CSV table of C-alpha atoms in Angstrom, one decimal:
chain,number,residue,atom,x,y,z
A,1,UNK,CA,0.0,0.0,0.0
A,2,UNK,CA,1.6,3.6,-0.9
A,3,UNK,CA,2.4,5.7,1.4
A,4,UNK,CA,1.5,9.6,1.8
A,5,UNK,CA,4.9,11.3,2.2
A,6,UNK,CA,3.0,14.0,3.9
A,7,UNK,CA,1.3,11.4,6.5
A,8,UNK,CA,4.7,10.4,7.0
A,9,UNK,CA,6.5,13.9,7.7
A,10,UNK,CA,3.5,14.9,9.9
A,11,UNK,CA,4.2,11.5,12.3
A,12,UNK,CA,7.2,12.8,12.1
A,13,UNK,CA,6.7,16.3,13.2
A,14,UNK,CA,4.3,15.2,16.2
A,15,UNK,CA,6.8,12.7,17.8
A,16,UNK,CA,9.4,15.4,17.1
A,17,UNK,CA,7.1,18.0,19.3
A,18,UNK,CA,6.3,15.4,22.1
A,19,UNK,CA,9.9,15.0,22.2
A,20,UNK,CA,10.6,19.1,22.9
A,21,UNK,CA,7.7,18.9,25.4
A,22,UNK,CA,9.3,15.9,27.4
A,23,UNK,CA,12.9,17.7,27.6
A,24,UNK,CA,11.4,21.1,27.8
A,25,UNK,CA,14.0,22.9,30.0
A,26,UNK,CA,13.9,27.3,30.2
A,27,UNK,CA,16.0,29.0,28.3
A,28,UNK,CA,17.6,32.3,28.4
A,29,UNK,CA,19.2,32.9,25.4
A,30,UNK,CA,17.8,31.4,21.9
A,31,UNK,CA,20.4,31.2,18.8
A,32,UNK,CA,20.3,34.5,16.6
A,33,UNK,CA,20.1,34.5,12.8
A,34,UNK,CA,21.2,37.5,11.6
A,35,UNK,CA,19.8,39.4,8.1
A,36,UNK,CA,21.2,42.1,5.5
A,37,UNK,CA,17.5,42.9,4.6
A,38,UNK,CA,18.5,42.3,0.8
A,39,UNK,CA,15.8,42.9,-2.2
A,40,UNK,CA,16.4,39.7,-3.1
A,41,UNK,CA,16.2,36.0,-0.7
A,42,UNK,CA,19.1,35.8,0.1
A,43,UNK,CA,20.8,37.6,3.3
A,44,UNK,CA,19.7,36.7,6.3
A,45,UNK,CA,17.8,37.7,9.3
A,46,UNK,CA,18.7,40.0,11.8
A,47,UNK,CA,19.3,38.9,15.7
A,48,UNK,CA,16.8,38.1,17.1
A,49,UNK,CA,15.9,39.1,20.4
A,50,UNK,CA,13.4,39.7,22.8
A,51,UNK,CA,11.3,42.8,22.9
A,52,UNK,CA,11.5,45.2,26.0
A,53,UNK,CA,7.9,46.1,25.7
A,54,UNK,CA,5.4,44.8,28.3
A,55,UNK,CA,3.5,41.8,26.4
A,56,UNK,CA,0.1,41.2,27.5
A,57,UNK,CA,-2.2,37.9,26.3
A,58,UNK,CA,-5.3,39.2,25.1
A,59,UNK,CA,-7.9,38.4,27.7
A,60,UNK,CA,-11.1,36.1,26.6
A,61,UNK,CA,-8.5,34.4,23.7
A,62,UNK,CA,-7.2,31.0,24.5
A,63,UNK,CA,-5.9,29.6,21.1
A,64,UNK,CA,-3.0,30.6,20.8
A,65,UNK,CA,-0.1,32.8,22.1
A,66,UNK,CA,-1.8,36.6,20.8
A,67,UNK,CA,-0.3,39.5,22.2
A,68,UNK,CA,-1.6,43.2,22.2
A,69,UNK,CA,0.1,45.1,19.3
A,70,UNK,CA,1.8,48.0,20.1
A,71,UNK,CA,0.7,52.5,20.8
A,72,UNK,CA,-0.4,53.9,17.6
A,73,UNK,CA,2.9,56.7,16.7
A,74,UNK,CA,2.2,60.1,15.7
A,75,UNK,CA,4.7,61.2,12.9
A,76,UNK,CA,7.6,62.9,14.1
A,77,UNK,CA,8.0,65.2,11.0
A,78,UNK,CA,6.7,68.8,9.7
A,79,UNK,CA,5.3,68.9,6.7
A,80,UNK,CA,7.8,71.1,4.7
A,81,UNK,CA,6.9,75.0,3.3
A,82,UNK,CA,6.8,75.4,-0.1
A,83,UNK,CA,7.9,79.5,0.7
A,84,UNK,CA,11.3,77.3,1.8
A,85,UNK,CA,12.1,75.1,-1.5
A,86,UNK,CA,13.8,76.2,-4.7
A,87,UNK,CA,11.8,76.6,-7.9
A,88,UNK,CA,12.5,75.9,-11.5
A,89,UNK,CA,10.6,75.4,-14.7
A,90,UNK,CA,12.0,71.6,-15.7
A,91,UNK,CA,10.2,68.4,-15.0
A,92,UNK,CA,11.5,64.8,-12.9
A,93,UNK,CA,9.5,61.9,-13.8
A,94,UNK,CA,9.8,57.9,-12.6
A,95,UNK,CA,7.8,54.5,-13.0
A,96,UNK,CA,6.8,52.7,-9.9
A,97,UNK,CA,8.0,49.1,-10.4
A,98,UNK,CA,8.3,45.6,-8.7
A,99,UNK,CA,5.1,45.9,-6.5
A,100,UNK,CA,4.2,48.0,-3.5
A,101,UNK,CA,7.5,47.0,-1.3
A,102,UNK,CA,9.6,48.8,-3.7
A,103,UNK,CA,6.7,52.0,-4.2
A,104,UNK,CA,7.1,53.4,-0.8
A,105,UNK,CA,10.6,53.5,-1.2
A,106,UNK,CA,10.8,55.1,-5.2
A,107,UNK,CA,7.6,57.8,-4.0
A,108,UNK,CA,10.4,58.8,-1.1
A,109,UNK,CA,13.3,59.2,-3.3
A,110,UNK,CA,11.4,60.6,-6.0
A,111,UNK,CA,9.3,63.5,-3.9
A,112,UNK,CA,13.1,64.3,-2.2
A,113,UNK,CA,14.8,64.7,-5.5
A,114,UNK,CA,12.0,66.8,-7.0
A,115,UNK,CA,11.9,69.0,-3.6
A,116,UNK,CA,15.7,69.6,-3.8
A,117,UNK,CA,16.0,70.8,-7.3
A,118,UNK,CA,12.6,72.5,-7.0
A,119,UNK,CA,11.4,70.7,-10.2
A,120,UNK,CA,7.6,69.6,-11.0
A,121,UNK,CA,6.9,66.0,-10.4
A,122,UNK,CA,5.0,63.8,-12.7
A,123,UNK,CA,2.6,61.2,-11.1
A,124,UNK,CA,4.4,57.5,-12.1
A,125,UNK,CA,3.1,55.2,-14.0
A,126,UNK,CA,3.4,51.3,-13.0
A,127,UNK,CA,5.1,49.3,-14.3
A,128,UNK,CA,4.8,45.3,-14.4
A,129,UNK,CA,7.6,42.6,-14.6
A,130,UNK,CA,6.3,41.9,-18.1
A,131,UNK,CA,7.2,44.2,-21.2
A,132,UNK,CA,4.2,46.8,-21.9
A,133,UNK,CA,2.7,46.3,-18.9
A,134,UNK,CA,2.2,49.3,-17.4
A,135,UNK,CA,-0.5,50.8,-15.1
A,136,UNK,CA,-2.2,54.1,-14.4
A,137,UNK,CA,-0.8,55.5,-10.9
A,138,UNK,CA,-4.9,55.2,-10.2
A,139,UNK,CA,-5.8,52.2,-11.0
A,140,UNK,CA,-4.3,51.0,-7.5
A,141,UNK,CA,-3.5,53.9,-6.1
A,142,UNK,CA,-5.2,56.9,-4.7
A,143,UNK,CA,-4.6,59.8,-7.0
A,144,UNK,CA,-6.5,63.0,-4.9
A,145,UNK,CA,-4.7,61.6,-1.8
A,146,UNK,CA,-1.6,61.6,-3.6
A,147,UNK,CA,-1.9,65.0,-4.9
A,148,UNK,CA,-3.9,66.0,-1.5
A,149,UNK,CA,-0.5,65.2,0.7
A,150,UNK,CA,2.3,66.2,-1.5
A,151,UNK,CA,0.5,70.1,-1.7
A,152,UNK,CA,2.9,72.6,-0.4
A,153,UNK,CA,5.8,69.8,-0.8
A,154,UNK,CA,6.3,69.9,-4.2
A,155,UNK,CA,4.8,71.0,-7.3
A,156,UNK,CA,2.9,68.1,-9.1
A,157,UNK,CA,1.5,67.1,-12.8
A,158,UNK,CA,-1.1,64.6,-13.1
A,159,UNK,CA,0.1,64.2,-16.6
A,160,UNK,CA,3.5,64.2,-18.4
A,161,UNK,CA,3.5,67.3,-20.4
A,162,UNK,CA,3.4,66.6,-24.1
A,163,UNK,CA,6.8,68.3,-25.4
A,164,UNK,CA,8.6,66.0,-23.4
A,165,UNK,CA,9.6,62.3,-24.8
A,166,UNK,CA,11.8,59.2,-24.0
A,167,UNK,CA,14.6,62.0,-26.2
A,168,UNK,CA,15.2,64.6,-23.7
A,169,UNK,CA,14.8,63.2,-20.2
A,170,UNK,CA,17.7,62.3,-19.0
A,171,UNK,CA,17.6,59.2,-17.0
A,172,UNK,CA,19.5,59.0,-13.6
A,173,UNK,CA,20.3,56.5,-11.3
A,174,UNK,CA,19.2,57.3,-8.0
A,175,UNK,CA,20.1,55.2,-4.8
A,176,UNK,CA,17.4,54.5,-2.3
A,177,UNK,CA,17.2,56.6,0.7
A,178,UNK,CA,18.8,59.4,-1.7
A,179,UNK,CA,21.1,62.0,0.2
A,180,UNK,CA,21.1,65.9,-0.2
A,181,UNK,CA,25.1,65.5,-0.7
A,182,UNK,CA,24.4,62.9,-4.1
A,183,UNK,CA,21.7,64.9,-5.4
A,184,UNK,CA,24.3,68.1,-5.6
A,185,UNK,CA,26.8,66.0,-7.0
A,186,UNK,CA,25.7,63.6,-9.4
A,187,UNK,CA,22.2,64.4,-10.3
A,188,UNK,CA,22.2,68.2,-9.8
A,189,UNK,CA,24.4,68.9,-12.9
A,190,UNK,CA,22.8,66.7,-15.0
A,191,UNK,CA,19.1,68.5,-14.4
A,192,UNK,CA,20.6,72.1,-15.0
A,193,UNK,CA,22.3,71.0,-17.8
A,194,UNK,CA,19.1,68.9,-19.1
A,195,UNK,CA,16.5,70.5,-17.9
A,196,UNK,CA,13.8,67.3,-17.3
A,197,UNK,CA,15.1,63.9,-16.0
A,198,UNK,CA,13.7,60.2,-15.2
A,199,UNK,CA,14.6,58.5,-12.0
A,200,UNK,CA,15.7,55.1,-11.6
A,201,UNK,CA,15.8,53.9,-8.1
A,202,UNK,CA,18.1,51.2,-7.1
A,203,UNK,CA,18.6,49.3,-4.0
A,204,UNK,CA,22.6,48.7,-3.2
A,205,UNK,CA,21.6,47.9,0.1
A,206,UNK,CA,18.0,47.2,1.7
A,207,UNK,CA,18.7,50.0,3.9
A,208,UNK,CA,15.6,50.5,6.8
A,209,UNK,CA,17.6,51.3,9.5
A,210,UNK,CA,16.7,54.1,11.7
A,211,UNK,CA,18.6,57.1,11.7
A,212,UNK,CA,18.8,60.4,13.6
A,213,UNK,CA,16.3,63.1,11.6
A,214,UNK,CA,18.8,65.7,10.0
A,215,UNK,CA,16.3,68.5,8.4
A,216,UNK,CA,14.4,68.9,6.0
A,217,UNK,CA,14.9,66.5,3.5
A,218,UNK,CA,14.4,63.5,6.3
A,219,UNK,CA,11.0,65.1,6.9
A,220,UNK,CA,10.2,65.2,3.2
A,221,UNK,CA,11.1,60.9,2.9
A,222,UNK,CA,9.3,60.3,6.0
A,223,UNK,CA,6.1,62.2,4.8
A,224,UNK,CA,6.2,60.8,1.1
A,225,UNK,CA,7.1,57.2,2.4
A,226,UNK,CA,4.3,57.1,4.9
A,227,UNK,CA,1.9,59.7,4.1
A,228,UNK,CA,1.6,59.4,0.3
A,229,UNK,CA,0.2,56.0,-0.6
A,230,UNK,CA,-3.2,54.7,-0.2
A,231,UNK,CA,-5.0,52.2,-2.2
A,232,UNK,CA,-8.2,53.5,-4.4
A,233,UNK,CA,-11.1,52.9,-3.2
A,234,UNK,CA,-12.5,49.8,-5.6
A,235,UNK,CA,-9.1,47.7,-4.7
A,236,UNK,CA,-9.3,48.8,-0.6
A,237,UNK,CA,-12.5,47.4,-0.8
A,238,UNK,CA,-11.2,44.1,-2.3
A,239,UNK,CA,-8.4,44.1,0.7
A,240,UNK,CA,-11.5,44.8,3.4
A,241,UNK,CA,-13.8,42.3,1.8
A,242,UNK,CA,-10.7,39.6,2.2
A,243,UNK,CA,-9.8,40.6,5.7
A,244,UNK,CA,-13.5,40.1,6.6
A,245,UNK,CA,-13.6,36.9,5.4
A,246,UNK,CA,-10.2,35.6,7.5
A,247,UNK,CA,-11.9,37.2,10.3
A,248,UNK,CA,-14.7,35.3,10.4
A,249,UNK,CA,-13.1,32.1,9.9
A,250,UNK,CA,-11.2,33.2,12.9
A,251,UNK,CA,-13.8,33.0,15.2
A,252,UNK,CA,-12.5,30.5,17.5
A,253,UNK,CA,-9.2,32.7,17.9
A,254,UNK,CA,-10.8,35.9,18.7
A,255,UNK,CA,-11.3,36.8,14.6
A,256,UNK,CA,-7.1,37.0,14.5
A,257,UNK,CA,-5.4,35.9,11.8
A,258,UNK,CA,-1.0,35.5,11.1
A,259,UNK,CA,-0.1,36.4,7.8
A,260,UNK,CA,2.8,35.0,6.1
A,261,UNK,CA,5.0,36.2,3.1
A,262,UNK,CA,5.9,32.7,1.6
A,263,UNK,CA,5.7,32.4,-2.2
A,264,UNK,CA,7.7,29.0,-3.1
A,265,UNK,CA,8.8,30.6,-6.4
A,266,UNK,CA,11.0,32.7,-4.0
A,267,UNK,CA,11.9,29.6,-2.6
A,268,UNK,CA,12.8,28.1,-5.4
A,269,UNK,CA,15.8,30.6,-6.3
A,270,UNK,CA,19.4,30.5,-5.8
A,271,UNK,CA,19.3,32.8,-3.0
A,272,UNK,CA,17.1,30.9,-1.0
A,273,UNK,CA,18.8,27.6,-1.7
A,274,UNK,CA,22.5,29.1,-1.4
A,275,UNK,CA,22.2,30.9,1.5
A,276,UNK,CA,25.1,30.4,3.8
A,277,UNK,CA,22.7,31.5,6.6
A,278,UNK,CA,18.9,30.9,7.3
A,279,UNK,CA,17.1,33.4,5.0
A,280,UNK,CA,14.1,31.5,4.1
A,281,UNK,CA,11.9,29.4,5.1
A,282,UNK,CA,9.8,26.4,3.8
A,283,UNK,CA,6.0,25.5,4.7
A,284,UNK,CA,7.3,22.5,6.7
A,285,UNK,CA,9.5,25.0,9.0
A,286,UNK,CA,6.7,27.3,8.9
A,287,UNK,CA,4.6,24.4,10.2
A,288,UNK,CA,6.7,23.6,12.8
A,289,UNK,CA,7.7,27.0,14.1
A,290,UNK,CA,3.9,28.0,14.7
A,291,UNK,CA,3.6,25.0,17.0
A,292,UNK,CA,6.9,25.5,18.6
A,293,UNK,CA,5.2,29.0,20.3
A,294,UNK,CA,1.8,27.4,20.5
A,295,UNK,CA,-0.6,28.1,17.9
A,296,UNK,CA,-2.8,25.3,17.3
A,297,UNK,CA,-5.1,24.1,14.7
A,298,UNK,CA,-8.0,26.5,15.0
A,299,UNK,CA,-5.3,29.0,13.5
A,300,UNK,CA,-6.1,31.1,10.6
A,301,UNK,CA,-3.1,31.6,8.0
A,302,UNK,CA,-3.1,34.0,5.0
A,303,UNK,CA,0.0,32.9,3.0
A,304,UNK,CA,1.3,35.5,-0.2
A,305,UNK,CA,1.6,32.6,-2.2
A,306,UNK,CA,-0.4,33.8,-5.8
A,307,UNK,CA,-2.4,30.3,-6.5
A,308,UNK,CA,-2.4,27.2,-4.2
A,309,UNK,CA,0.8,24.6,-4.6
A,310,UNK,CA,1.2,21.1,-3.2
A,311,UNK,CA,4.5,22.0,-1.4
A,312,UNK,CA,1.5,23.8,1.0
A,313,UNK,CA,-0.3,21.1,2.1
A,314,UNK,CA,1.9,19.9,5.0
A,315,UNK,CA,1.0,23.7,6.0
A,316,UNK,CA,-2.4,23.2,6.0
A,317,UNK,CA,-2.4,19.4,7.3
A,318,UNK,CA,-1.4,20.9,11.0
A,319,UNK,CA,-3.3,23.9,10.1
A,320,UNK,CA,-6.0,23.7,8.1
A,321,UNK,CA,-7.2,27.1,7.9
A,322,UNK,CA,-4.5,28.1,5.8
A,323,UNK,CA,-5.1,30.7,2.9
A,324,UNK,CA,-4.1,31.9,-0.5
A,325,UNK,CA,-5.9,34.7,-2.3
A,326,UNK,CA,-8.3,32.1,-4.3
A,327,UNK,CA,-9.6,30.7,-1.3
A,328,UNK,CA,-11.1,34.1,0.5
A,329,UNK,CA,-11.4,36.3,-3.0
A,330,UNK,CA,-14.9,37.4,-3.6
A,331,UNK,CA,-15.9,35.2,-6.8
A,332,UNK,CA,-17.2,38.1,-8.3
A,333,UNK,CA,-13.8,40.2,-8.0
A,334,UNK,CA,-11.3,37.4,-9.2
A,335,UNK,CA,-11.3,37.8,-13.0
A,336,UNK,CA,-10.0,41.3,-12.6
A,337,UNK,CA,-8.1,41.3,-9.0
A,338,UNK,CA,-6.6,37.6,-9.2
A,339,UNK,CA,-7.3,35.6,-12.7
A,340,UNK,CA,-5.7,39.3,-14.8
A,341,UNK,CA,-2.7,38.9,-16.8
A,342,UNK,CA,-0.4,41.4,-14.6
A,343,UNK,CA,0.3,40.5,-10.7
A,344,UNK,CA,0.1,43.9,-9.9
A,345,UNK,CA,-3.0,43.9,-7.8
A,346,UNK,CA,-2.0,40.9,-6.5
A,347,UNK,CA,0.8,42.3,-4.9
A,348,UNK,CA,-0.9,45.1,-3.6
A,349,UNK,CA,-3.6,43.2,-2.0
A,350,UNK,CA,-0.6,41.1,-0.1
A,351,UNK,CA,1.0,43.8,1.1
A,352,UNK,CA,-1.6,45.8,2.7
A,353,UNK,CA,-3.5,42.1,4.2
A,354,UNK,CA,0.3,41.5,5.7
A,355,UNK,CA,0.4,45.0,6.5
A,356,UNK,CA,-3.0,44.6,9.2
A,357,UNK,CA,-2.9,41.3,9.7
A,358,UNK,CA,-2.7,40.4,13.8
A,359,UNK,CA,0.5,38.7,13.1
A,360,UNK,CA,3.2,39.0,10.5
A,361,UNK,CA,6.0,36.4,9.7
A,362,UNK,CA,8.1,37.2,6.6
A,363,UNK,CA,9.3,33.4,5.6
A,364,UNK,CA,11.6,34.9,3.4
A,365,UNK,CA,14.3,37.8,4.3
A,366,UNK,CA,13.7,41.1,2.3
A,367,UNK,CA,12.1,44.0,1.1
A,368,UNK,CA,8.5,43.3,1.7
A,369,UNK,CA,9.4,42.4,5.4
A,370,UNK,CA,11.6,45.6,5.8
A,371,UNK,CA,8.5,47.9,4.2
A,372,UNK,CA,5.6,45.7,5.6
A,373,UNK,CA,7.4,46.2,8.8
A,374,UNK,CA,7.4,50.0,8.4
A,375,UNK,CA,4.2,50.3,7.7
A,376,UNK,CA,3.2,47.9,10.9
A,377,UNK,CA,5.2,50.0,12.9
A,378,UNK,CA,3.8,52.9,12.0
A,379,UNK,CA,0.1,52.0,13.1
A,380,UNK,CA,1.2,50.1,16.1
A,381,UNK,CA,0.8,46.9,14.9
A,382,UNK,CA,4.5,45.2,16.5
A,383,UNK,CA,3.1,41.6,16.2
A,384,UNK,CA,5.8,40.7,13.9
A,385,UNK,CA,7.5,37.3,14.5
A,386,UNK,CA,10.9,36.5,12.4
A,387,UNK,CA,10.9,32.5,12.2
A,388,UNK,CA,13.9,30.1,13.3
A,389,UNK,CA,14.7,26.7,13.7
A,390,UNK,CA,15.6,26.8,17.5
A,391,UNK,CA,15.2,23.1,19.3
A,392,UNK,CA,12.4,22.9,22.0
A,393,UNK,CA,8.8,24.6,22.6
A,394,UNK,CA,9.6,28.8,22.9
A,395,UNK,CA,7.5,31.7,23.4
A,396,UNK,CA,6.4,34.2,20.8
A,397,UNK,CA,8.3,37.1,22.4
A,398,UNK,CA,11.6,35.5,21.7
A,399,UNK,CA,10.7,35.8,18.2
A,400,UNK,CA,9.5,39.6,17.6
A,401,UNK,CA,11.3,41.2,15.2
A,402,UNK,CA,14.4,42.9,15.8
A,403,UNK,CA,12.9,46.0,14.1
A,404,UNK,CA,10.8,46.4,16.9
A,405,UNK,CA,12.9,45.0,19.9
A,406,UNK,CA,15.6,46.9,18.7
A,407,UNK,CA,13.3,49.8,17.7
A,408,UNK,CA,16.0,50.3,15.1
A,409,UNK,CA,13.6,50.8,12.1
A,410,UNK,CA,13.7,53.4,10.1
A,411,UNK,CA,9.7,54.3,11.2
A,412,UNK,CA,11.5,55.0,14.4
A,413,UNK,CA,12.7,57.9,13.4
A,414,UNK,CA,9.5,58.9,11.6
A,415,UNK,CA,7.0,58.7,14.2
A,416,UNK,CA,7.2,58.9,17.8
């Protein structure tokens, strides 16, 4: 008779836990895997260690170890007077690419550049990972709350004005998290000599690390990174509809749900497979983690993963409440939001589920954790637990993410 290999790794993973349980001894110290944040999978994680907040169970919730998220901040910055900034007559436009993780950060860099050279910005365009794929900023995004929160910053144009083309912009390279010091030297020059330019952000570093505010242009990145971008209405309402849904198959938890950012494509790639540390981690580990800090059946997962793959199913053997988009999509909203020929609102529907989600856990080391983090951070929600393979049962605390035991993200220095 054949054998499931999944029956077989589950009997596995239950004699494995009473094991941990029977030798169950306190610890004081866990081991720490440490991350670079890197755009791509591979880097790793960084230490992890246990939060210096006061943690408190939720009273009236049994199932499972959820804690009370953190105060809601208040931004730290002043919006900027447009009396202050330079003006000039030329024009910077910029695409938004690679989904929303990478937006908040090109919005930033873009609104700084255009404030420092006093230049009119163009609202982007976005752009998929498939040639001539490209979006209107409002078909995710919210244009008059765009426009709205960038008056007095800088000035704006919903429209690329027709005398300029693809012949006389200038394209430049711009590195994320832009300084005043390289926009003076190497993109300065080129815009007085040019007079319109395209930016190109690039990411030599995943850099999110808090730093100490140092005027004017700090205020201008923390505003246009989180105070910018909101989803139109038609695609919020697609993100609300979802979150009801996990909700209410979350009754027996309280209506809590964990999101997790594991797509096994991501998986799949060198980076992930290469890794000389822990960067990534598989359903199985994910599986096994959960348990570790005591979440138990009745738990409701929302995974990123785009379309349901077997690799999953030990996942959803231990917990079967376990999600992707095509199991908690309206029907009547999936031929446009999740059966379209771009991933684009995919993307944008993960990010901002993961972004009010009860629970975060980025199974794989990068962007979208370091800007989903932000975001969290930013409306209080601390629940965010990095994952590691660390022998015996554990508590959640031990597990929150060093961006907010550390308090060393860059929202830190944003809102206060």
């Amino acid at each position: 008779m054949a054998v499931d290999p999944r029956q077989v790794l589950a009997g596995f993973l239950t004699v494995t836990m009473f094991v941990m349980l029977g030798n169950m001894i306190k610890r004081d110290h866990f081991d720490t895997v440490e991350a670079n944040h890197s755009g791509a999978p591979s880097g790793n994680y960084d230490d992890v260690e246990t939060s210096d907040r006061t943690i408190v169970t939720l009273p009236g919730v049994r199932n499972g170890p959820w804690k009370e998220d953190g105060l809601h901040l208040k931004p730290c910055w002043t919006k900027p007077d447009s009396e202050e900034s330079r003006q000039s007559e030329g024009f910077v436009t910029f695409s938004l690419t690679n989904g929303p993780e990478y937006h908040v950060s090109q919005i930033a860099d873009a609104v700084v550049v255009a404030r420092y050279l006093g230049a009119t910005l163009v609202l982007p365009d976005i752009r998929g990972s498939k040639p001539g794929d490209k979006r209107y900023f409002g078909d995710i995004y919210d244009v008059e709350k765009f426009v709205k929160s960038l008056k007095g910053v800088v000035k704006l144009a919903k429209y690329q004005p027709g005398e300029i083309s693809a012949r006389n912009l200038a394209v430049v390279r711009v590195p994320n998290r832009v300084t005043g010091n390289h926009i003076a030297e190497h993109i300065e020059p080129i815009f007085s000599r040019k007079g319109n330019i395209r930016l190109a952000t690039y990411f030599p570093t995943v850099n999110m690390r808090k730093t100490e505010p140092k005027g004017i242009i700090d205020s201008v990145a923390c505003m246009a990174m989180f105070g910018t971008l909101e989803l139109q209405p038609e695609v919020r309402e697609v993100v609300d509809l979802m979150i009801e849904r996990l909700r209410t198959l979350s009754r027996k938890s309280g209506g809590q749900f964990i999101s997790v950012d594991l797509r096994v494509e991501m998986l799949e790639k060198k980076g992930c497979q290469e890794s000389s540390a822990k960067s990534c981690y598989s359903p199985e580990e994910i599986a096994l983690f959960f348990r570790k800090i005591g979440f138990n059946k009745d738990t409701t997962i929302y995974l990123t993963q785009p379309r349901w793959d077997s690799s999953l199913d030990v996942l959803k053997d231990f917990f079967p409440k376990t999600y992707t988009k095509e199991g908690i999509m309206p029907e009547e909203k999936k031929a446009k939001y999740l059966n379209s020929e771009t991933s684009e609102y995919e993307k944008a529907i993960d990010f901002y589920i993961c972004s009010q989600s009860d629970i975060f856990v980025p199974a794989i080391s990068g962007l979208f954790y370091a800007n989903v983090a932000g975001k969290r951070i930013a409306s209080g929600r601390t629940q965010i637990l990095v994952p590691a393979n660390v022998p015996g049962s554990a508590s959640s605390e031990e597990f929150i993410s060093p961006y907010v035991s550390k308090k060393n993200h860059l929202a830190y220095s944003c809102f206060c």
